[in-house]
Amino acid sequence: MANSSPARRRGTLLVGTAAVLGLLTACGNGDVGAAPAKTVSGSAAPATETSAPPESTGSPDPADTPSPVTQSGGTSTPSSAPDTATRTVKPDSAKSTRCHTSELRAAVGRVDPGAGQENFPVVLTNKSSRTCTLRGYPGAAFVNASGTQLGRDPERTSGSPVTVTLRPGQSAWAGLTFSNPQISGAKTAKPASLVVTPPDERDPLKVTWTGGAVPVSGNASSVRLTVFAPGSGA
C-alpha cells in the first residue's frame, strides 16, 4: 500500500470524508423518521390536544332535565306529583250554634215552694230567626235599683250539662233556688232586678224581680243554680 499513487489516495480520502459527513448529518437530526412538529396558528389548539370536560357545578343541565314545575294558568304546580295543597274549609256543622245574648229574651217564672225552699225557673227564649243552642249554667245576680249587686254570686249545683237546641220561639230553663229567709233567718234584701247571663256570653239580660225578699248574708244565704233543661220549667 506504500506504493499507492497520489490519485488513489485522494479518491479514498474523498470517499471517507463523504461517509463521515453523512454520519454526522444523521446524528444531528435527532430521531430518524420523526414527523415534523406542527405549527400552531392563531388561537387554535393543536390538533392532537383534547379539551377537558367542563367542571361540574352540581346542578343538572336545565336543557336536558325537565323542569319540576309546570306553569298552568299562572299557578305553579309540581309536574311529578298531583297538587296536594288544598284549602281547609270548615263544614257547616263546625260553625258555632251557640245562642248569643242578643238572640234571647229572659224571664223568671212562678215560684214553686217546697220543703223550706224557694224555687224559680230562669227562662231564656230564642227570639231570633235561627236555631241556636244553650249548654251549661247561666250567670245570675240580684241587683238593687242602682245596679249594685246584693249578696254573693250564686253557687252551681252538681249536674250534667246537656245541649239544649232552641228553634225560634222555644225556651230553656235553669232552676234558681234558695232557702226561705223566714225559715233560715238569713238577712234579706228586696232586689229590683235579676241579671242573667247566658252560658259562654258576657253581655247580660236584666229581668224585673217580683219574687220578694231574698237572702243576702248570714246563715243559709246561699243561692243556687242548676243547668239548663228544655222547656219553660212550668
Short mmCIF file of C-alpha atoms in Angstrom, two decimals:
data_model
loop_
_atom_site.label_atom_id
_atom_site.label_comp_id
_atom_site.label_asym_id
_atom_site.label_seq_id
_atom_site.Cartn_x
_atom_site.Cartn_y
_atom_site.Cartn_z
CA MET A 1 0.00 0.00 0.00
CA ALA A 2 3.09 2.25 0.32
CA ASN A 3 3.40 2.29 -3.40
CA SER A 4 -0.12 3.68 -3.91
CA SER A 5 -0.34 6.53 -6.27
CA PRO A 6 -1.33 10.01 -5.09
CA ALA A 7 -4.55 9.90 -7.20
CA ARG A 8 -5.77 6.69 -5.50
CA ARG A 9 -5.08 8.16 -2.02
CA ARG A 10 -7.10 11.30 -2.84
CA GLY A 11 -10.05 9.18 -4.03
CA THR A 12 -10.04 7.14 -0.86
CA LEU A 13 -9.90 10.31 1.28
CA LEU A 14 -12.88 11.82 -0.53
CA VAL A 15 -14.99 8.70 -0.04
CA GLY A 16 -14.12 8.57 3.67
CA THR A 17 -14.85 12.24 4.16
CA ALA A 18 -18.25 11.88 2.48
CA ALA A 19 -19.11 8.95 4.74
CA VAL A 20 -18.17 10.89 7.89
CA LEU A 21 -20.20 13.91 6.80
CA GLY A 22 -23.26 11.69 6.16
CA LEU A 23 -22.95 10.11 9.61
CA LEU A 24 -22.71 13.50 11.31
CA THR A 25 -25.75 14.79 9.43
CA ALA A 26 -27.85 11.81 10.53
CA CYS A 27 -26.86 12.29 14.20
CA GLY A 28 -27.80 16.00 14.16
CA ASN A 29 -31.40 15.31 13.07
CA GLY A 30 -32.45 13.52 16.32
CA ASP A 31 -34.89 10.57 15.84
CA VAL A 32 -34.73 9.35 12.34
CA GLY A 33 -38.10 9.28 10.61
CA ALA A 34 -39.89 11.52 13.27
CA ALA A 35 -42.73 13.63 11.89
CA PRO A 36 -42.04 17.36 11.75
CA ALA A 37 -43.61 19.41 14.54
CA LYS A 38 -46.95 21.02 13.78
CA THR A 39 -47.11 24.77 13.78
CA VAL A 40 -49.87 26.36 15.96
CA SER A 41 -51.51 29.23 14.16
CA GLY A 42 -53.58 31.88 15.96
CA SER A 43 -55.62 30.68 18.98
CA ALA A 44 -56.48 27.22 17.61
CA ALA A 45 -55.35 24.39 19.85
CA PRO A 46 -53.03 21.71 18.45
CA ALA A 47 -54.88 19.01 16.52
CA THR A 48 -53.69 16.34 18.98
CA GLU A 49 -54.95 18.18 22.15
CA THR A 50 -58.28 17.13 23.67
CA SER A 51 -60.23 19.74 25.71
CA ALA A 52 -61.05 18.64 29.26
CA PRO A 53 -64.79 18.32 30.10
CA PRO A 54 -66.26 21.33 31.91
CA GLU A 55 -66.15 21.21 35.68
CA SER A 56 -69.42 20.04 37.19
CA THR A 57 -71.37 22.67 39.14
CA GLY A 58 -73.53 20.13 40.96
CA SER A 59 -76.67 21.20 39.08
CA PRO A 60 -78.17 19.30 36.16
CA ASP A 61 -78.17 20.86 32.76
CA PRO A 62 -81.50 22.73 32.57
CA ALA A 63 -81.66 21.97 28.85
CA ASP A 64 -81.52 18.19 29.48
CA THR A 65 -83.56 17.98 32.73
CA PRO A 66 -87.32 18.59 32.74
CA SER A 67 -88.45 21.42 34.99
CA PRO A 68 -90.05 20.22 38.27
CA VAL A 69 -92.69 22.92 37.99
CA THR A 70 -95.26 23.27 35.27
CA GLN A 71 -96.98 26.58 34.82
CA SER A 72 -100.71 26.23 34.36
CA GLY A 73 -102.95 29.24 34.35
CA GLY A 74 -100.41 31.29 36.25
CA THR A 75 -100.26 28.77 39.14
CA SER A 76 -97.17 26.73 39.86
CA THR A 77 -97.95 23.02 40.17
CA PRO A 78 -95.40 20.19 40.57
CA SER A 79 -95.31 18.15 37.35
CA SER A 80 -94.18 14.93 39.03
CA ALA A 81 -96.97 14.71 41.62
CA PRO A 82 -100.55 15.93 41.97
CA ASP A 83 -101.15 19.20 43.75
CA THR A 84 -101.85 18.33 47.37
CA ALA A 85 -102.25 21.91 48.60
CA THR A 86 -105.92 22.36 49.39
CA ARG A 87 -107.80 24.98 51.31
CA THR A 88 -109.25 23.90 54.62
CA VAL A 89 -112.96 24.62 54.60
CA LYS A 90 -114.84 24.11 57.81
CA PRO A 91 -118.10 22.26 57.38
CA ASP A 92 -121.29 23.99 58.38
CA SER A 93 -121.56 21.70 61.38
CA ALA A 94 -118.33 23.20 62.74
CA LYS A 95 -119.84 26.68 62.91
CA SER A 96 -120.91 27.90 66.33
CA THR A 97 -124.60 27.41 67.03
CA ARG A 98 -124.48 28.95 70.50
CA CYS A 99 -127.30 31.30 71.36
CA HIS A 100 -126.00 34.84 71.81
CA THR A 101 -127.38 37.31 74.28
CA SER A 102 -128.88 39.45 71.53
CA GLU A 103 -130.90 36.45 70.33
CA LEU A 104 -132.51 35.70 73.69
CA ARG A 105 -135.21 37.03 75.95
CA ALA A 106 -135.07 36.39 79.71
CA ALA A 107 -137.87 35.88 82.20
CA VAL A 108 -138.38 34.49 85.71
CA GLY A 109 -141.23 32.02 86.14
CA ARG A 110 -143.61 31.48 89.00
CA VAL A 111 -142.18 30.37 92.35
CA ASP A 112 -142.52 26.72 93.28
CA PRO A 113 -142.02 26.43 97.05
CA GLY A 114 -141.27 23.18 98.76
CA ALA A 115 -139.53 21.85 101.89
CA GLY A 116 -138.49 25.32 103.01
CA GLN A 117 -137.05 26.16 99.60
CA GLU A 118 -137.98 28.85 97.13
CA ASN A 119 -137.56 27.63 93.55
CA PHE A 120 -137.78 29.88 90.49
CA PRO A 121 -137.27 28.91 86.85
CA VAL A 122 -134.99 31.30 84.96
CA VAL A 123 -136.18 31.08 81.37
CA LEU A 124 -134.34 32.03 78.18
CA THR A 125 -136.34 32.11 74.94
CA ASN A 126 -134.93 32.20 71.44
CA LYS A 127 -136.29 35.34 69.85
CA SER A 128 -134.11 35.13 66.73
CA SER A 129 -134.96 33.64 63.33
CA ARG A 130 -132.29 30.93 63.56
CA THR A 131 -131.91 27.75 65.60
CA CYS A 132 -129.31 28.02 68.37
CA THR A 133 -128.17 26.10 71.44
CA LEU A 134 -127.67 26.55 75.17
CA ARG A 135 -125.45 24.37 77.33
CA GLY A 136 -124.50 24.61 80.98
CA TYR A 137 -125.27 27.12 83.71
CA PRO A 138 -126.47 30.70 83.47
CA GLY A 139 -124.80 33.51 85.32
CA ALA A 140 -127.08 35.35 87.75
CA ALA A 141 -127.02 38.11 90.36
CA PHE A 142 -129.57 40.13 92.29
CA VAL A 143 -129.13 43.92 91.98
CA ASN A 144 -130.81 46.95 93.50
CA ALA A 145 -132.24 49.89 91.59
CA SER A 146 -128.79 51.45 91.14
CA GLY A 147 -127.35 48.22 89.75
CA THR A 148 -125.34 47.24 92.82
CA GLN A 149 -125.16 43.52 93.45
CA LEU A 150 -126.94 42.18 96.52
CA GLY A 151 -125.41 39.16 98.21
CA ARG A 152 -122.86 36.75 96.87
CA ASP A 153 -122.70 35.13 93.46
CA PRO A 154 -124.99 32.09 93.22
CA GLU A 155 -123.42 28.65 93.55
CA ARG A 156 -123.74 25.89 90.95
CA THR A 157 -125.42 22.66 91.94
CA SER A 158 -123.97 19.40 90.71
CA GLY A 159 -125.44 18.35 87.38
CA SER A 160 -124.64 17.03 83.93
CA PRO A 161 -124.90 19.77 81.30
CA VAL A 162 -126.74 18.88 78.12
CA THR A 163 -127.00 20.80 74.86
CA VAL A 164 -130.47 22.27 74.51
CA THR A 165 -131.45 23.13 70.94
CA LEU A 166 -133.79 26.08 70.63
CA ARG A 167 -135.70 26.70 67.44
CA PRO A 168 -137.15 30.19 67.06
CA GLY A 169 -139.65 30.76 69.88
CA GLN A 170 -138.50 27.79 72.00
CA SER A 171 -137.24 28.09 75.60
CA ALA A 172 -134.86 26.53 78.10
CA TRP A 173 -134.84 26.97 81.85
CA ALA A 174 -132.43 26.74 84.77
CA GLY A 175 -133.51 26.50 88.39
CA LEU A 176 -132.71 29.29 90.85
CA THR A 177 -133.27 28.20 94.43
CA PHE A 178 -132.61 29.42 97.97
CA SER A 179 -133.81 28.70 101.47
CA ASN A 180 -136.89 30.64 102.60
CA PRO A 181 -135.44 33.54 104.64
CA GLN A 182 -138.33 33.39 107.12
CA ILE A 183 -137.29 29.86 107.98
CA SER A 184 -133.49 30.17 107.70
CA GLY A 185 -133.25 33.51 109.49
CA ALA A 186 -130.86 34.90 106.85
CA LYS A 187 -130.60 38.64 106.34
CA THR A 188 -132.58 39.73 103.33
CA ALA A 189 -132.94 42.44 100.72
CA LYS A 190 -135.51 43.09 98.08
CA PRO A 191 -133.85 43.21 94.65
CA ALA A 192 -135.03 45.44 91.85
CA SER A 193 -133.79 43.06 89.15
CA LEU A 194 -132.18 39.74 88.42
CA VAL A 195 -129.27 39.96 85.98
CA VAL A 196 -128.96 36.83 83.82
CA THR A 197 -126.01 35.99 81.58
CA PRO A 198 -126.42 33.15 79.03
CA PRO A 199 -123.75 30.40 79.01
CA ASP A 200 -120.44 31.45 77.41
CA GLU A 201 -121.69 35.02 76.88
CA ARG A 202 -120.57 38.24 78.50
CA ASP A 203 -123.49 40.53 77.86
CA PRO A 204 -126.28 40.08 80.45
CA LEU A 205 -130.04 40.38 80.32
CA LYS A 206 -131.98 42.16 83.07
CA VAL A 207 -135.31 40.92 84.42
CA THR A 208 -137.52 42.77 86.87
CA TRP A 209 -137.63 40.81 90.13
CA THR A 210 -141.08 40.26 91.63
CA GLY A 211 -140.24 37.33 93.91
CA GLY A 212 -139.95 39.32 97.15
CA ALA A 213 -137.08 39.31 99.62
CA VAL A 214 -134.05 37.14 99.02
CA PRO A 215 -131.23 36.08 101.38
CA VAL A 216 -128.11 38.20 101.00
CA SER A 217 -126.00 37.33 104.09
CA GLY A 218 -125.87 35.22 107.20
CA ASN A 219 -126.67 31.56 107.64
CA ALA A 220 -128.27 29.66 104.76
CA SER A 221 -127.99 32.65 102.48
CA SER A 222 -126.65 30.76 99.51
CA VAL A 223 -128.47 30.98 96.18
CA ARG A 224 -128.02 28.04 93.81
CA LEU A 225 -128.37 27.49 90.07
CA THR A 226 -128.96 24.34 88.03
CA VAL A 227 -128.02 23.54 84.42
CA PHE A 228 -130.34 24.44 81.56
CA ALA A 229 -133.02 21.97 80.51
CA PRO A 230 -135.58 22.14 77.69
CA GLY A 231 -138.87 23.91 78.31
CA SER A 232 -140.07 26.75 80.49
CA GLY A 233 -139.92 24.96 83.85
CA ALA A 234 -143.64 25.49 84.45
#
